[in-house]
Short mmCIF file of C-alpha atoms in Angstrom, two decimals:
data_model
loop_
_atom_site.label_atom_id
_atom_site.label_comp_id
_atom_site.label_asym_id
_atom_site.label_seq_id
_atom_site.Cartn_x
_atom_site.Cartn_y
_atom_site.Cartn_z
CA UNK A 1 110.47 90.74 114.59
CA UNK A 2 107.81 89.11 112.47
CA UNK A 3 104.56 88.35 114.20
CA UNK A 4 103.19 84.78 113.94
CA UNK A 5 100.25 84.21 111.69
CA UNK A 6 97.45 81.73 111.77
CA UNK A 7 96.50 80.93 108.23
CA UNK A 8 93.68 79.11 106.54
CA UNK A 9 92.32 79.09 103.01
CA UNK A 10 88.58 79.54 102.72
CA UNK A 11 86.37 79.33 99.65
CA UNK A 12 83.46 81.63 98.90
CA UNK A 13 80.99 80.95 96.11
CA UNK A 14 77.42 79.63 96.14
CA UNK A 15 76.28 79.52 99.74
CA UNK A 16 73.87 76.93 101.04
CA UNK A 17 72.57 77.11 104.58
CA UNK A 18 69.83 75.70 106.72
CA UNK A 19 69.37 78.53 109.14
CA UNK A 20 67.04 78.13 112.08
CA UNK A 21 68.71 80.74 114.29
CA UNK A 22 69.25 84.30 113.12
CA UNK A 23 72.64 84.42 114.86
CA UNK A 24 74.18 81.65 112.76
CA UNK A 25 76.78 82.65 110.19
CA UNK A 26 76.35 81.38 106.65
CA UNK A 27 78.30 78.23 105.81
CA UNK A 28 80.63 78.66 102.88
CA UNK A 29 81.36 75.80 100.49
CA UNK A 30 84.38 75.90 98.18
CA UNK A 31 83.91 75.45 94.44
CA UNK A 32 86.21 75.89 91.45
CA UNK A 33 85.04 79.49 91.06
CA UNK A 34 85.68 80.34 94.70
CA UNK A 35 88.04 82.98 95.94
CA UNK A 36 90.64 81.81 98.43
CA UNK A 37 91.73 83.89 101.36
CA UNK A 38 94.76 83.88 103.64
CA UNK A 39 93.70 85.01 107.09
CA UNK A 40 96.28 86.90 109.15
CA UNK A 41 95.47 87.13 112.85
CA UNK A 42 97.23 88.12 116.03
CA UNK A 43 98.56 85.48 118.41
CA UNK A 44 100.20 85.84 121.83
CA UNK A 45 102.88 83.26 121.02
CA UNK A 46 104.87 81.99 118.07
CA UNK A 47 102.97 79.20 116.37
CA UNK A 48 105.93 76.89 115.79
CA UNK A 49 108.92 76.63 113.48
CA UNK A 50 108.13 77.74 109.95
CA UNK A 51 109.92 74.74 108.49
CA UNK A 52 107.89 74.56 105.27
CA UNK A 53 108.14 78.21 104.28
CA UNK A 54 109.03 77.53 100.66
CA UNK A 55 106.09 75.17 100.13
CA UNK A 56 103.76 77.64 101.79
CA UNK A 57 105.11 80.43 99.59
CA UNK A 58 104.42 78.46 96.41
CA UNK A 59 100.92 77.49 97.54
CA UNK A 60 100.27 81.07 98.61
CA UNK A 61 101.16 82.38 95.15
CA UNK A 62 99.08 79.73 93.37
CA UNK A 63 95.96 79.49 95.53
CA UNK A 64 95.41 82.67 97.51
CA UNK A 65 93.50 85.55 95.91
CA UNK A 66 93.14 87.87 98.91
CA UNK A 67 94.91 88.31 102.26
CA UNK A 68 92.48 89.08 105.09
CA UNK A 69 94.12 90.86 108.03
CA UNK A 70 93.15 91.89 111.53
CA UNK A 71 93.44 95.66 111.48
CA UNK A 72 93.08 98.92 113.35
CA UNK A 73 92.69 102.44 112.00
CA UNK A 74 95.69 104.76 112.18
CA UNK A 75 95.52 108.51 112.77
CA UNK A 76 94.88 109.06 109.05
CA UNK A 77 91.91 106.70 109.03
CA UNK A 78 93.80 104.02 107.08
CA UNK A 79 93.74 100.30 107.85
CA UNK A 80 96.97 99.08 109.46
CA UNK A 81 97.95 95.55 110.42
CA UNK A 82 100.76 93.55 112.00
CA UNK A 83 103.74 92.36 109.99
CA UNK A 84 103.63 88.59 109.48
CA UNK A 85 105.10 86.13 106.98
CA UNK A 86 101.76 85.75 105.19
CA UNK A 87 101.32 89.51 105.03
CA UNK A 88 104.76 89.92 103.45
CA UNK A 89 104.18 86.99 101.08
CA UNK A 90 100.92 88.59 99.96
CA UNK A 91 102.76 91.80 99.12
CA UNK A 92 105.49 89.93 97.23
CA UNK A 93 102.94 87.89 95.25
CA UNK A 94 100.76 90.93 94.43
CA UNK A 95 97.68 89.84 96.40
CA UNK A 96 95.13 92.38 97.65
CA UNK A 97 95.42 92.80 101.43
CA UNK A 98 92.17 93.85 103.07
CA UNK A 99 90.71 94.30 106.52
CA UNK A 100 88.50 91.66 108.10
CA UNK A 101 85.82 94.38 107.99
CA UNK A 102 85.32 93.33 104.37
CA UNK A 103 84.35 89.83 105.52
CA UNK A 104 81.92 91.39 107.99
CA UNK A 105 80.31 93.30 105.12
CA UNK A 106 80.10 90.10 103.07
CA UNK A 107 78.41 88.38 106.00
CA UNK A 108 75.88 91.22 106.14
CA UNK A 109 75.08 90.75 102.44
CA UNK A 110 74.66 87.00 102.88
CA UNK A 111 72.43 87.38 105.93
CA UNK A 112 70.32 89.90 104.02
CA UNK A 113 69.89 87.45 101.13
CA UNK A 114 68.93 84.68 103.53
CA UNK A 115 66.40 86.88 105.33
CA UNK A 116 64.88 87.91 102.00
CA UNK A 117 64.50 84.27 100.93
CA UNK A 118 63.00 83.36 104.29
CA UNK A 119 60.44 86.12 103.94
CA UNK A 120 59.64 85.24 100.33
CA UNK A 121 59.31 81.50 100.97
CA UNK A 122 57.73 81.87 104.42
CA UNK A 123 60.20 79.39 105.87
CA UNK A 124 63.11 79.50 108.30
CA UNK A 125 64.89 76.74 106.37
CA UNK A 126 65.95 77.91 102.93
CA UNK A 127 68.63 77.30 100.34
CA UNK A 128 70.18 80.62 99.37
CA UNK A 129 72.58 81.18 96.49
CA UNK A 130 74.93 84.14 96.80
CA UNK A 131 77.29 84.93 93.94
CA UNK A 132 80.67 86.56 94.32
CA UNK A 133 79.39 89.46 92.22
CA UNK A 134 77.06 90.39 95.08
CA UNK A 135 79.96 90.91 97.47
CA UNK A 136 80.96 94.50 98.25
CA UNK A 137 84.17 95.76 96.65
CA UNK A 138 87.32 95.01 98.65
CA UNK A 139 89.06 98.22 97.61
CA UNK A 140 87.65 100.49 100.36
CA UNK A 141 89.01 97.98 102.90
CA UNK A 142 92.59 97.89 101.59
CA UNK A 143 95.36 97.74 104.21
CA UNK A 144 97.83 100.60 103.76
CA UNK A 145 100.74 99.40 105.90
CA UNK A 146 101.94 97.66 109.06
CA UNK A 147 102.86 98.79 112.55
CA UNK A 148 106.54 97.91 112.14
CA UNK A 149 107.21 100.14 109.11
CA UNK A 150 110.32 102.32 109.17
CA UNK A 151 112.18 104.27 106.47
CA UNK A 152 109.30 103.58 104.07
CA UNK A 153 106.00 105.18 103.19
CA UNK A 154 102.53 103.71 103.49
CA UNK A 155 100.87 102.13 100.49
CA UNK A 156 103.13 99.12 99.95
CA UNK A 157 100.21 96.71 99.43
CA UNK A 158 98.69 99.07 96.84
CA UNK A 159 102.01 99.47 95.02
CA UNK A 160 102.46 95.71 94.95
CA UNK A 161 98.97 94.98 93.68
CA UNK A 162 99.31 97.48 90.82
CA UNK A 163 102.82 96.38 89.77
CA UNK A 164 103.69 93.28 87.72
CA UNK A 165 107.38 93.40 88.72
CA UNK A 166 109.10 91.25 91.33
CA UNK A 167 110.68 93.37 94.04
CA UNK A 168 114.04 91.55 94.19
CA UNK A 169 114.57 90.79 90.50
CA UNK A 170 118.22 91.20 89.57
CA UNK A 171 119.64 90.54 93.04
CA UNK A 172 121.77 87.76 94.48
CA UNK A 173 121.66 87.38 98.26
CA UNK A 174 123.99 85.81 100.80
CA UNK A 175 122.65 85.25 104.33
CA UNK A 176 125.24 85.82 107.02
CA UNK A 177 124.79 84.83 110.67
CA UNK A 178 122.67 82.51 112.79
CA UNK A 179 119.51 84.64 112.87
CA UNK A 180 118.65 83.66 116.42
CA UNK A 181 115.59 85.23 118.11
CA UNK A 182 114.42 87.95 118.07
CA UNK A 183 115.51 87.85 114.43
CA UNK A 184 113.25 86.01 111.98
CA UNK A 185 114.44 82.51 111.17
CA UNK A 186 116.94 82.26 108.34
CA UNK A 187 114.64 80.14 106.18
CA UNK A 188 111.89 82.75 106.53
CA UNK A 189 114.19 85.47 105.21
CA UNK A 190 115.53 83.21 102.47
CA UNK A 191 112.13 82.23 101.12
CA UNK A 192 110.81 85.79 101.27
CA UNK A 193 113.75 86.85 99.11
CA UNK A 194 113.04 84.02 96.68
CA UNK A 195 109.31 84.83 96.58
CA UNK A 196 110.32 88.35 95.54
CA UNK A 197 112.38 87.07 92.61
CA UNK A 198 115.79 87.11 94.30
CA UNK A 199 118.36 84.33 94.12
CA UNK A 200 120.24 82.89 97.10
CA UNK A 201 123.94 82.05 97.04
CA UNK A 202 124.31 79.30 99.62
CA UNK A 203 128.10 79.22 99.59
CA UNK A 204 129.67 82.67 99.21
CA UNK A 205 133.07 81.11 98.45
CA UNK A 206 131.65 79.86 95.13
CA UNK A 207 130.16 83.24 94.24
CA UNK A 208 132.47 83.91 91.30
CA UNK A 209 131.80 80.44 89.90
CA UNK A 210 128.07 81.07 90.22
CA UNK A 211 128.40 84.33 88.28
CA UNK A 212 130.32 82.63 85.49
CA UNK A 213 127.85 79.75 85.19
CA UNK A 214 124.84 82.07 85.19
CA UNK A 215 126.56 84.59 82.90
CA UNK A 216 125.15 87.41 84.99
CA UNK A 217 126.24 90.64 86.57
CA UNK A 218 123.61 90.77 89.30
CA UNK A 219 124.11 92.90 92.36
CA UNK A 220 125.10 90.90 95.44
CA UNK A 221 123.69 91.88 98.83
CA UNK A 222 124.74 90.27 102.09
CA UNK A 223 121.90 90.04 104.61
CA UNK A 224 123.07 89.74 108.22
CA UNK A 225 121.63 89.54 111.70
CA UNK A 226 122.64 92.28 114.12
CA UNK A 227 125.06 89.99 115.97
CA UNK A 228 127.24 89.56 112.90
CA UNK A 229 129.99 92.18 113.11
CA UNK A 230 132.86 90.74 111.09
CA UNK A 231 132.70 91.82 107.48
CA UNK A 232 133.69 89.00 105.09
CA UNK A 233 136.65 89.81 102.87
CA UNK A 234 134.69 89.33 99.64
CA UNK A 235 131.46 91.00 100.83
CA UNK A 236 130.29 93.86 98.61
CA UNK A 237 127.84 95.33 101.11
CA UNK A 238 126.35 93.94 104.31
CA UNK A 239 122.95 95.17 105.42
CA UNK A 240 120.82 94.47 108.48
CA UNK A 241 118.00 92.00 107.78
CA UNK A 242 115.35 94.66 108.45
CA UNK A 243 116.19 96.11 105.04
CA UNK A 244 114.43 93.07 103.58
CA UNK A 245 111.32 93.39 105.76
CA UNK A 246 110.98 97.16 105.38
CA UNK A 247 111.53 97.01 101.62
CA UNK A 248 108.77 94.42 101.29
CA UNK A 249 106.41 96.40 103.53
CA UNK A 250 106.75 99.48 101.33
CA UNK A 251 107.21 97.45 98.12
CA UNK A 252 110.18 99.62 97.25
CA UNK A 253 113.91 99.01 97.47
CA UNK A 254 115.07 101.20 100.32
CA UNK A 255 118.51 102.87 100.42
CA UNK A 256 121.15 100.63 101.97
CA UNK A 257 122.58 103.50 104.01
CA UNK A 258 119.92 103.11 106.72
CA UNK A 259 120.82 99.44 107.27
CA UNK A 260 124.56 99.08 106.63
CA UNK A 261 126.57 97.05 109.17
#
């Protein structure tokens, strides 16, 4: 099951602050040169129906430059996070996914610049300009995988970031079943597939017509929830929906044999 995410876009560029207390965090103001971050955090409950997934996916691809995730260290000392829609979208759209520890390091740099200006100007109230170039590199803070990974190796975010290809290019998908909880919602699965370059066939009965109109020989994959047991007569292969999530997590198309229904 996908974990809910709480998402906001923040801008980082020139930073102006009037700081009278050392414990205050710097206030960030968005400019055209700013980076934009999608924050992925844990939540004890689902944050509502993801009814605008497609719009969010398009905005995510256009506006977000980094995905910031709450993380823990695994036994290998690698950053690991929870699997959420925004996390998977960031992989599909080739965005760097980094630990919130990077933001903590950025805050340290900003506070250091502020303290230096305060000392130089002999004032607690200063205007401090911090450029993005002064931020520490995000690469040491890269997330290597998620807790829900199975049948795939770590490093999916790295493989995605270094690859220009869309994961699901060349595939047509048919969604089969109601996708009731604990499955992800059907529109979540559908828009993840589309974000990865896949195409959705809404009406499987018109599949042959769709092929003829598109003049294509794409592979057709039926994605089903676990409750769906009856194999449609014209279905080529029916796989459990976790094939989609696990393939995205590892940014590699996993063998169908682990997920066949």
